[in-house]
XYZ file of C-alpha atoms in Angstrom:
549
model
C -75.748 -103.452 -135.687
C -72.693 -105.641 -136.836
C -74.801 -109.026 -136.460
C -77.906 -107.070 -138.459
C -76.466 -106.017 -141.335
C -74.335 -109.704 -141.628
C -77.835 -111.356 -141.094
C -78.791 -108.951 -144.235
C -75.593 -109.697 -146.522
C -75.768 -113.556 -145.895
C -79.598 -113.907 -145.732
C -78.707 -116.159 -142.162
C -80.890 -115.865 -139.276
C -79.498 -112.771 -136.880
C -79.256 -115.413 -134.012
C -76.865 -117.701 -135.699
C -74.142 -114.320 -136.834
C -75.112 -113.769 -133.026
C -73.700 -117.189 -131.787
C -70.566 -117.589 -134.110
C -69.592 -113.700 -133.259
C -69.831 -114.669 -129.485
C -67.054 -117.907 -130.334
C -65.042 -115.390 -132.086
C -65.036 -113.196 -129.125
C -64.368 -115.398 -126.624
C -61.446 -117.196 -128.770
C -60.234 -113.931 -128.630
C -60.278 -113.522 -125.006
C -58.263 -116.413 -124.424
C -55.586 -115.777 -126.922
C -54.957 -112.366 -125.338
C -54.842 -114.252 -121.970
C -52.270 -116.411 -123.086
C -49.978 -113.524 -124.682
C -50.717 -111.583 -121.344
C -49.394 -114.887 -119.510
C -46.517 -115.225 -122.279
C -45.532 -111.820 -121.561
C -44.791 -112.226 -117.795
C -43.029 -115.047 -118.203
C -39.294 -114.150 -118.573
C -37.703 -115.279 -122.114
C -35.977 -118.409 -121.523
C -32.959 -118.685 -124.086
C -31.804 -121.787 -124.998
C -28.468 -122.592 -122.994
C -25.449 -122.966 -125.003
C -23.019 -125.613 -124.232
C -19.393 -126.688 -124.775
C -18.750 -129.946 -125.635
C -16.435 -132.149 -127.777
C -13.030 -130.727 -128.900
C -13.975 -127.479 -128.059
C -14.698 -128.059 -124.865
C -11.095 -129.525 -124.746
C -9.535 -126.438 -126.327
C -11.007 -123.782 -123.784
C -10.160 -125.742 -120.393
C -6.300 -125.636 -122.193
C -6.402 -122.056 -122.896
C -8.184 -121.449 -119.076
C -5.442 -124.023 -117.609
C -2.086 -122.486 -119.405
C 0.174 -120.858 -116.807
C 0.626 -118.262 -119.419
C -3.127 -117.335 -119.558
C -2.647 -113.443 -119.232
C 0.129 -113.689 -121.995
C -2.331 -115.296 -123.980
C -5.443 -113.608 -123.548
C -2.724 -110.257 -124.417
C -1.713 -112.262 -127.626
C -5.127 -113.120 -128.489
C -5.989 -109.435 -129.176
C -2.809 -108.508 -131.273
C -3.571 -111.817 -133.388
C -7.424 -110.426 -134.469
C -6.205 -107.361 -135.596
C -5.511 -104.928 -132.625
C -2.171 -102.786 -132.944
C -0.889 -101.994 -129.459
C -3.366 -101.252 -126.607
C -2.270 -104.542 -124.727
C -3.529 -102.735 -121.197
C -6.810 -101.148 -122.479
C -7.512 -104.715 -124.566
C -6.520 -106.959 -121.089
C -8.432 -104.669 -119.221
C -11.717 -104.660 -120.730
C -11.515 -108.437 -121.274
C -11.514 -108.496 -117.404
C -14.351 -106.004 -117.215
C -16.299 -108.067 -119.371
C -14.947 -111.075 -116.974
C -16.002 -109.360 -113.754
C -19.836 -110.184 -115.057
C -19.903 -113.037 -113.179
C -19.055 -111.420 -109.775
C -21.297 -110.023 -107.476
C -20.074 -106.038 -108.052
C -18.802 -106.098 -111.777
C -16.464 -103.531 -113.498
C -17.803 -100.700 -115.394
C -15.324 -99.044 -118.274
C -15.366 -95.662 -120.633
C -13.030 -95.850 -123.320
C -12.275 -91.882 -124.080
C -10.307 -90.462 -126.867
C -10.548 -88.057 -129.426
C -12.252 -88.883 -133.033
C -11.055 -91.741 -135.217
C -8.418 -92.413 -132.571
C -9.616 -96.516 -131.957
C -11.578 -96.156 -128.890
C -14.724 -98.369 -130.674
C -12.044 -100.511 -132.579
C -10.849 -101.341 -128.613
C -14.606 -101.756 -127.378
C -15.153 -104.404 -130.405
C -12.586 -106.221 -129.863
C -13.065 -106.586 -125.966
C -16.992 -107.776 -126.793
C -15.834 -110.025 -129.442
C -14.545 -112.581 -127.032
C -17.747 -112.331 -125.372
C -20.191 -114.499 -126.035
C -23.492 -113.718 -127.931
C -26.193 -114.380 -125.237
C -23.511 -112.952 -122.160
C -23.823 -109.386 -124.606
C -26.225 -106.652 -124.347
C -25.409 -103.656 -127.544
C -27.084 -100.490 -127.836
C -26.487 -97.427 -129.978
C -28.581 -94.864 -127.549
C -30.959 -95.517 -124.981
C -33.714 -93.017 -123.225
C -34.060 -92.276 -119.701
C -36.227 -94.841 -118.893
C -35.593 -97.599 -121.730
C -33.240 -99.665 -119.200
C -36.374 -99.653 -116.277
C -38.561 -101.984 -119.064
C -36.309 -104.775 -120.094
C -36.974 -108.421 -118.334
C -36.206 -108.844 -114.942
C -32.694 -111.241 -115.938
C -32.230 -109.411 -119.214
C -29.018 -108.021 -117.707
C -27.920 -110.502 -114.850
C -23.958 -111.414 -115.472
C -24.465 -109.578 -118.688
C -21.955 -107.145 -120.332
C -24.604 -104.163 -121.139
C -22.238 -101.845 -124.421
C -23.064 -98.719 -125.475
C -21.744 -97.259 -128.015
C -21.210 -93.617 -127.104
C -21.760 -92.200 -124.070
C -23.792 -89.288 -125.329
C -26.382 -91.490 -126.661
C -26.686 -92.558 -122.828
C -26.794 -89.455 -121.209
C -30.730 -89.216 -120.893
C -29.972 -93.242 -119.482
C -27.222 -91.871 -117.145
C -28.981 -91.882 -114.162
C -30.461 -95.599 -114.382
C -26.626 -96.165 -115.426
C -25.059 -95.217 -112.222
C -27.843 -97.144 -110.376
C -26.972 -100.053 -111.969
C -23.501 -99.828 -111.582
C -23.739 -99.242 -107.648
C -26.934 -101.041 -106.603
C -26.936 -104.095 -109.080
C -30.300 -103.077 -110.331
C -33.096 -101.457 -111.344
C -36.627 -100.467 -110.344
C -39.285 -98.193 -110.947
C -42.972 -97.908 -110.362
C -45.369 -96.838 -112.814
C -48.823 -95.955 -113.927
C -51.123 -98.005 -116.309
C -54.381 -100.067 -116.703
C -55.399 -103.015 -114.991
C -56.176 -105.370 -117.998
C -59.354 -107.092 -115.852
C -60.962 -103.898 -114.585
C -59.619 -101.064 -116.566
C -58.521 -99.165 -113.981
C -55.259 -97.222 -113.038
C -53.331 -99.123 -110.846
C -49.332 -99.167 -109.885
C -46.982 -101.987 -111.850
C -43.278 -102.280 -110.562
C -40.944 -103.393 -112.850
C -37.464 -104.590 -111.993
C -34.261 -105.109 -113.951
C -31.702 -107.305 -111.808
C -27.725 -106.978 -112.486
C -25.066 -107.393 -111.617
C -23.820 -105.806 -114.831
C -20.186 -104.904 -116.657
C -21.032 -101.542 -118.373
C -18.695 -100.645 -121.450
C -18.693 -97.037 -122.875
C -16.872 -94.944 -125.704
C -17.051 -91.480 -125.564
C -15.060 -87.769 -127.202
C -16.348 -85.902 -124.721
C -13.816 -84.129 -122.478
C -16.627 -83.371 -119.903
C -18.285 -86.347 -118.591
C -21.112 -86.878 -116.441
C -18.928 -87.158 -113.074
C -21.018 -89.532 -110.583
C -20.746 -91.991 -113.923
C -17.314 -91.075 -114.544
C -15.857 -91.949 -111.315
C -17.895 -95.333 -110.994
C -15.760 -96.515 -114.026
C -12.243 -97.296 -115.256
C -11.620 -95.098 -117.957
C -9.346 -96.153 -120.753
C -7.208 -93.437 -123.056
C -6.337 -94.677 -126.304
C -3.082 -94.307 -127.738
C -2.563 -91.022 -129.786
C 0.981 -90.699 -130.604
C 1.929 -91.343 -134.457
C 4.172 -93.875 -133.482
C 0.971 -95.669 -132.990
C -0.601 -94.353 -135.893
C 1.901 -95.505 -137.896
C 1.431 -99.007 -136.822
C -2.414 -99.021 -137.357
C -1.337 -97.897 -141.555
C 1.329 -100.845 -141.193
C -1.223 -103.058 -140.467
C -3.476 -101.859 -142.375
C -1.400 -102.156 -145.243
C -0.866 -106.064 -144.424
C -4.218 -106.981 -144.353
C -4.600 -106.478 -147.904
C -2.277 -108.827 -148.413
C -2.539 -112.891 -148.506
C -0.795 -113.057 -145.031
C -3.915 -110.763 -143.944
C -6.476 -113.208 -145.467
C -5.002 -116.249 -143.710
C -4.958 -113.974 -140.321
C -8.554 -113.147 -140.563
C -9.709 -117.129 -141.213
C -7.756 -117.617 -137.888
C -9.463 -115.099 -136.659
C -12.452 -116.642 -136.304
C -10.835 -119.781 -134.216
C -9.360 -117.341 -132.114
C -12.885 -115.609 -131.194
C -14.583 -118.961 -131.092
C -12.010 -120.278 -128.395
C -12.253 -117.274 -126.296
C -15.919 -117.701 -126.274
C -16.141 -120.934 -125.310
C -13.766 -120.358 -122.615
C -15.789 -117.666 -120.602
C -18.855 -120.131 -120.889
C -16.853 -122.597 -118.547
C -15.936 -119.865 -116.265
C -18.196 -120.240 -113.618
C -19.494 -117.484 -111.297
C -17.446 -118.419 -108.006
C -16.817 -116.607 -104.668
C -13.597 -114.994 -104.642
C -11.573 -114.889 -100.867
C -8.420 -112.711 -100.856
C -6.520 -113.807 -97.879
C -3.776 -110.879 -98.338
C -6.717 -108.301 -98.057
C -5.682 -107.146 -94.920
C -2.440 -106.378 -95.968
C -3.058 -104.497 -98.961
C -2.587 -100.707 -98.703
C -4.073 -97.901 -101.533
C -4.070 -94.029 -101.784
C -6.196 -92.566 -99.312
C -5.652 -88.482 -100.070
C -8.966 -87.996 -101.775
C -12.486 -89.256 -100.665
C -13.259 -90.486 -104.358
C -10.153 -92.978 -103.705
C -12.767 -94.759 -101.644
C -14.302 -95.748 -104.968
C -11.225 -96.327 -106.411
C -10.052 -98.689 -103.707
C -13.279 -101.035 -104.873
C -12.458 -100.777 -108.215
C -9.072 -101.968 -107.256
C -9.853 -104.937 -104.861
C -12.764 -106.286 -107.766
C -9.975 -106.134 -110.334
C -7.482 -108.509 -108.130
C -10.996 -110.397 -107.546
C -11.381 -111.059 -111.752
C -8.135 -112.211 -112.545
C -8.424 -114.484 -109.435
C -11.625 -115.287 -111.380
C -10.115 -115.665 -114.847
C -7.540 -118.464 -113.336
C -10.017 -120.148 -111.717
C -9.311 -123.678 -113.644
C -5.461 -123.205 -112.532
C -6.703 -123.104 -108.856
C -7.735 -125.149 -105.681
C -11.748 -124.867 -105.301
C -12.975 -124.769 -101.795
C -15.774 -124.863 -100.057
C -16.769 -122.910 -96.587
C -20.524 -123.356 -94.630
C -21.845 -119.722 -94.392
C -25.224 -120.061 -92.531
C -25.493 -123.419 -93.266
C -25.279 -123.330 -96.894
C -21.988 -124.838 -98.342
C -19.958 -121.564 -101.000
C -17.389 -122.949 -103.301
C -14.928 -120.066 -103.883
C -11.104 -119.575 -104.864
C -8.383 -118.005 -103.035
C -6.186 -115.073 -104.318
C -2.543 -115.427 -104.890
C 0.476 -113.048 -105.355
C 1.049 -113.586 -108.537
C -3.098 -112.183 -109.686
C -2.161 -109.119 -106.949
C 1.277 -108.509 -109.118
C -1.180 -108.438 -112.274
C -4.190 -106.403 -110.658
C -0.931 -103.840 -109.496
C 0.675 -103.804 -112.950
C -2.969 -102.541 -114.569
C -3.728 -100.640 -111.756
C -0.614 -98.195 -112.187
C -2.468 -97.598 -116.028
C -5.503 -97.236 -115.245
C -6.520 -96.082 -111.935
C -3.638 -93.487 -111.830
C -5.566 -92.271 -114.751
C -8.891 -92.102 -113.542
C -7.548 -90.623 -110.687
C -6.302 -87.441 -112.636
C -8.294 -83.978 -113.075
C -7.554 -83.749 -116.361
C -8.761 -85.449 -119.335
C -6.885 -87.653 -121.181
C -6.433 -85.613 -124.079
C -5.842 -82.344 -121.809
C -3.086 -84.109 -119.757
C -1.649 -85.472 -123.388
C -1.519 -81.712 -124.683
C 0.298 -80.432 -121.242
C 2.916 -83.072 -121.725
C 3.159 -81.813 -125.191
C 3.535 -78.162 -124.675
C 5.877 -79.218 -122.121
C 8.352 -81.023 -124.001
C 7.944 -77.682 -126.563
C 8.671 -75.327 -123.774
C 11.628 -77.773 -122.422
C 13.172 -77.631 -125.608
C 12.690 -74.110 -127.101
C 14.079 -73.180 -123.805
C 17.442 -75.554 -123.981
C 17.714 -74.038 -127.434
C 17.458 -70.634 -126.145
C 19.947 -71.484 -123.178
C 16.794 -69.338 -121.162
C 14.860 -70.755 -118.212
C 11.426 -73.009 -118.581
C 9.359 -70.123 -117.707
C 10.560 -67.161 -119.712
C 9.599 -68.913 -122.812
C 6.155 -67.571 -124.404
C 4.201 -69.530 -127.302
C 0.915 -68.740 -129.589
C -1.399 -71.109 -130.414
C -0.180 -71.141 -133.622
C 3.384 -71.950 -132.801
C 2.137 -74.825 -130.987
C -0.089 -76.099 -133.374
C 2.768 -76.014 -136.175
C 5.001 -78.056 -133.057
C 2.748 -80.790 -132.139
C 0.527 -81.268 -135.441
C -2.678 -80.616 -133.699
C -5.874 -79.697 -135.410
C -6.756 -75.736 -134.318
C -10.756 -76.603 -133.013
C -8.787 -79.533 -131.157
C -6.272 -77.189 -129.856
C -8.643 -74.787 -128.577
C -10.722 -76.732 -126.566
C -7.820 -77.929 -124.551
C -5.639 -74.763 -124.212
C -9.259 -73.252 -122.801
C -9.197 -76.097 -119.766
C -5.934 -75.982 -119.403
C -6.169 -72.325 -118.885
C -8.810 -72.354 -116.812
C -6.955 -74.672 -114.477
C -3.878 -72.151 -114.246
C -1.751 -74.515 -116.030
C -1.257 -71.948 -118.459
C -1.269 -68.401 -118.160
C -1.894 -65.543 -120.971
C -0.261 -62.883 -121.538
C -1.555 -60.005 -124.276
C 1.075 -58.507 -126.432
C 1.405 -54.821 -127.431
C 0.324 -55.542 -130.112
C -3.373 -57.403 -128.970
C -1.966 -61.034 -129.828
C -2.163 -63.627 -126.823
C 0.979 -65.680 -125.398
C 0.964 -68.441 -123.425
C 3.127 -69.508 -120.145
C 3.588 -72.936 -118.934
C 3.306 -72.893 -115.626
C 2.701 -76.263 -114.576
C 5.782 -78.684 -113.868
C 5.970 -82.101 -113.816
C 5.943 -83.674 -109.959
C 8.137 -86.315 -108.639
C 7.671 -88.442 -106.124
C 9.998 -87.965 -103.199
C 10.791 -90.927 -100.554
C 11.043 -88.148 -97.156
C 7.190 -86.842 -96.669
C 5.207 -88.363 -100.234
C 1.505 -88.067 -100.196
C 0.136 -91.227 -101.108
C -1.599 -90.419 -104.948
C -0.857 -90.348 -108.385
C 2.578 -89.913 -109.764
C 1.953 -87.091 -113.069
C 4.588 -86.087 -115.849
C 5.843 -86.501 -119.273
C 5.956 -90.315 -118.799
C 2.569 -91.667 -117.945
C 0.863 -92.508 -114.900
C 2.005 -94.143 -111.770
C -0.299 -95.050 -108.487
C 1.413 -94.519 -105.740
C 0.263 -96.370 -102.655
C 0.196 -99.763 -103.365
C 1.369 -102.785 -101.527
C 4.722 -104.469 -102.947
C 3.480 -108.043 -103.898
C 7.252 -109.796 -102.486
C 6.400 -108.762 -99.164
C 2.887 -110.558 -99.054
C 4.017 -114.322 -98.994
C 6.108 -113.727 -95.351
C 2.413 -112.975 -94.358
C 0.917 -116.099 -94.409
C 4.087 -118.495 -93.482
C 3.758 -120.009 -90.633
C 6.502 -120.578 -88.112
C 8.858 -118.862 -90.215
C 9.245 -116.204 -87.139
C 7.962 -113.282 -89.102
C 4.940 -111.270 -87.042
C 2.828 -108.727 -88.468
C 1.827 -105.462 -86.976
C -2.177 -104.582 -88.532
C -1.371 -100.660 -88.224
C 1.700 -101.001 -90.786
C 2.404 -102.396 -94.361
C 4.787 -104.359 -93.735
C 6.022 -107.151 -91.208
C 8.216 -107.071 -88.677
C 11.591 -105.332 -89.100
C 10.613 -104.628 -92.768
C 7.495 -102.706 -92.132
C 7.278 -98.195 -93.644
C 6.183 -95.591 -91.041
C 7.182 -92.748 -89.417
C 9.727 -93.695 -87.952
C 13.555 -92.962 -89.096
C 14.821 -96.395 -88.275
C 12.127 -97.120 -90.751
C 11.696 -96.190 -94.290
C 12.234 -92.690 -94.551
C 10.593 -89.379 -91.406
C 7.118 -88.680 -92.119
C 6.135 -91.603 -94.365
C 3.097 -92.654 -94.559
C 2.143 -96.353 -93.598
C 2.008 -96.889 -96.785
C 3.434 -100.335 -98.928
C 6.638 -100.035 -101.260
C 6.495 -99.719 -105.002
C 4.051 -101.955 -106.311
C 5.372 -105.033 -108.985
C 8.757 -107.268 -108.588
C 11.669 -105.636 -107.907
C 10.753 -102.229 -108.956
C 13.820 -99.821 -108.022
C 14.571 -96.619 -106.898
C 17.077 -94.082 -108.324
C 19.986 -95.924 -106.930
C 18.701 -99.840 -107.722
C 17.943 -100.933 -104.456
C 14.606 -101.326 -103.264
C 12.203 -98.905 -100.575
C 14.286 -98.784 -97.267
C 17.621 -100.450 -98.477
C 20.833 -97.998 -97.914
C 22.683 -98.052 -101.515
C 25.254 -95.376 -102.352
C 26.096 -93.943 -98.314
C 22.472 -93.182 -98.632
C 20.058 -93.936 -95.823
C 16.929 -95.174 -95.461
C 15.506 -91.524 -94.586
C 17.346 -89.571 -96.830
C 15.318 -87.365 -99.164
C 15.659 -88.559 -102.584
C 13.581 -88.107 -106.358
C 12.883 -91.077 -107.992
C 13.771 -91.067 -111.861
C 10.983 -91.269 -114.614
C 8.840 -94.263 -113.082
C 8.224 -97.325 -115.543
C 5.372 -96.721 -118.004
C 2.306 -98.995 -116.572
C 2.871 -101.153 -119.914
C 6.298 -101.859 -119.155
C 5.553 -103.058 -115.725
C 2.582 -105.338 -117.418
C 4.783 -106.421 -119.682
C 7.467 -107.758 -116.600
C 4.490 -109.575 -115.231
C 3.069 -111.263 -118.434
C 6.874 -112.305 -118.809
C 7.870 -113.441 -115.370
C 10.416 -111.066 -114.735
């Protein structure tokens, strides 16, 4: 019809509209086989490279002995107030791309509190082609990306409710390293239906924000979560600086901003994605109360694995023949252990808590209110009764805010009400903080008014005596310790009822009395029962490390 009425319009014989429609067609046909062929071939990106004085720059910044302090610095110098262990943390998240099983972090906190200004500022240092950003994703939106769209990729997101339809693809990629998924469509030859499997391969460092107190748990406990800080101290400091980047000293900080970002950029290019061999694995020790700590324990050993990774320029590279193929890889030492200890305190004794962040944060808070009405009163702890609104006038919180917590904390029985005559509710702390006792402790998490504090962990000193040779020291594989030194059960050891269990993680760290786990100090001995004071915040301990104390 098409080539008669053309024939008609141009007065040209029907057979020659006949012959130049069947070129058209068949030009067609070979253009669509060429964007068919285009389309299966994955996108090759150009590959960026550091040369020059760049190059220079990043292998000082990767070979500095103070490369922790630095990357720590780094953050505070583009803007960041406080938040040194979320910051270092989800720098080595990002890092832990380029090992096999990568680290996956949430960054919760209430509204407006800085959880995205963290998350920024973590992918900054990334570089551009390493970074994958989404605002919200569907169910099935991660299954059709390329093949290597998200190998050694940090994949950000950036809430976690505009995920939740993705959270099941999510969790796969988090703990198989990818992705597959079979579908239905035509064959492009014959037209038919046939089955196409497409595959997304990881590994992959996830990085979420989210306000929600309930998360999705089978993501939750496959990450590190970060709680950003909410006390006005720290608010305060966010208006100081604020207040200073107005200024001319603030436009000079945010030209040097952008060498600071550059340099950290270049510097995980040249990290390269090398085997990491702890030879102190055998020796290290972790909470084992709860089945979910067998998660935990992963997420413990990958993060002594990253900062191994991070200082790989600072260390030896060997190379062992594994079924006849020669592996370059680097070797763990004490001081990445002390480190990986320092942030695990922060951030794993958080994630291994029932309670939300902001929950646990309003239970400290109502207990420092009931603590002190009830010194003012000269009354015990638990005869003092509160209402929502005398709390909410005490602490400064907002009353939706308020009531969403008070709810979980109730229905946890950390709070009891009580109805008044006169059809008004009280409240009743009856949660207490717990303390860690050396004579019978559980190995777990540490709670109270002060922070978290892992309990479990191997002390760091007592690992080099493991691998000195002829220095008469043996070492017993069913204890934490070596010979003559080692915790157990035993009351000639470090305290009846102990479990085999390390001392306290970090240099030095010391019990009420000073002296370290097992030492007699004070006519005390080894198994006497004794509370340990308010353990060090996690930040303080970092903060020993990053200064070689």
């Amino acid at each position: 019809m098409f080539v008669t009425q053309a024939a008609q319009e141009l007065k040209i014989a029907p057979e020659v509209i006949k012959s130049d429609l069947g070129r058209v067609l068949l030009a067609c046909e070979a253009k669509a086989e060429e964007v068919l062929a285009a389309a299966a071939e994955p996108e090759r990106k150009p590959e960026v490279t550091v040369s020059g004085q760049a190059r220079e720059d990043a292998l000082a910044l990767l070979r500095d002995p103070d490369l922790i302090t630095r990357v720590v610095d780094a953050f505070a110098a583009v803007g960041m107030v406080g938040e040194a262990v979320n910051c270092l943390v989800g720098y080595l998240a990002a890092i832990s791309r380029k090992l096999p099983a990568p680290l996956a972090v949430i960054v919760q906190s209430t509204s407006a509190a800085g959880k995205s200004a963290v998350m920024e500022a973590v992918l900054g240092f990334v570089p551009p082609e390493d970074r994958v950003s989404f605002s919200a994703m569907t169910g099935q939106s991660l299954f059709y990306l390329g093949e290597s769209d998200l190998a050694h990729k940090v994949l950000s997101i950036a809430e976690e409710e505009g995920a939740s339809r993705a959270a099941y693809a999510l969790k796969l990629l988090q703990s198989e390293g990818e992705l597959s998924i079979a579908s239905t469509g035509k064959d492009t030859a014959s037209g038919r239906l046939v089955t196409h499997t497409y595959s997304v391969k990881g590994p992959t460092a996830i990085v979420l924000t989210t306000t929600a107190i309930d998360v999705d748990e089978e993501l939750l406990n496959r990450c590190l979560v970060l709680t950003v800080d909410e006390d006005r101290a720290q608010t305060q400091a966010i208006h100081a600086a604020q207040r200073a980047a107005q200024t001319l000293d603030g436009l000079a900080k945010r030209a040097e901003r952008d060498r600071i970002v550059a340099l950290h950029r270049d510097a995980q290019r040249l990290l390269e994605p090398l085997a990491v061999v702890n030879p102190y694995a055998g020796r290290l020790t972790f909470a084992d109360a709860r089945t979910r700590t067998r998660r935990d324990h992963g997420k413990y050993l990958n993060l002594i694995a990253v900062v191994t990774l991070l200082h790989q320029h600072q260390r030896a590279r060997k190379t062992a023949t594994i079924n006849g193929q020669a592996v370059a890889y680097v070797e763990t030492t004490v001081a990445d252990i002390e480190v990986a200890n320092a942030l695990a305190h922060a951030v794993l004794g958080q994630s291994l808590d029932e309670l939300a962040p902001q929950t646990r944060r309003l239970l400290v808070a109502v207990h420092a209110h009931v603590t002190g009405e009830a010194g003012e009163l000269a009354v015990d702890a638990s005869l003092v009764r509160f209402t929502r609104r005398q709390l909410r006038e005490a602490i400064g919180w907002g009353d939706t805010q308020l009531k969403v917590h008070l709810s979980r904390l109730v229905d946890l029985e950390l709070l009891l009400v009580h109805r008044s005559e006169s059809g008004s509710y009280t409240y009743e702390l009856a949660w207490r903080p717990a303390v860690t006792t050396q004579n019978g402790a559980e190995p777990g998490v540490v709670d109270g008014a002060h922070g978290r504090f892992l309990v479990g962990l191997t002390d760091p000193t007592t690992l080099t005596e493991t691998l000195t040779e002829g220095a008469g020291t043996t070492y017993d594989g069913n204890r934490s310790g070596p010979q003559g030194a080692r915790s157990g059960s035993q009351p000639s050891w470090s305290g009846a009822g102990r479990p085999p269990v390390g001392g306290w993680s970090g240099p030095g760290r010391p019990t009420v009395n000073g002296s370290h786990d097992g030492a007699e100090q004070d006519g005390h001995a080894p198994g006497d029962h004794e509370e340990v004071d308010e353990p060090e915040t996690a930040l303080r301990a970092l903060h020993d490390v990053l200064r070689g104390a």
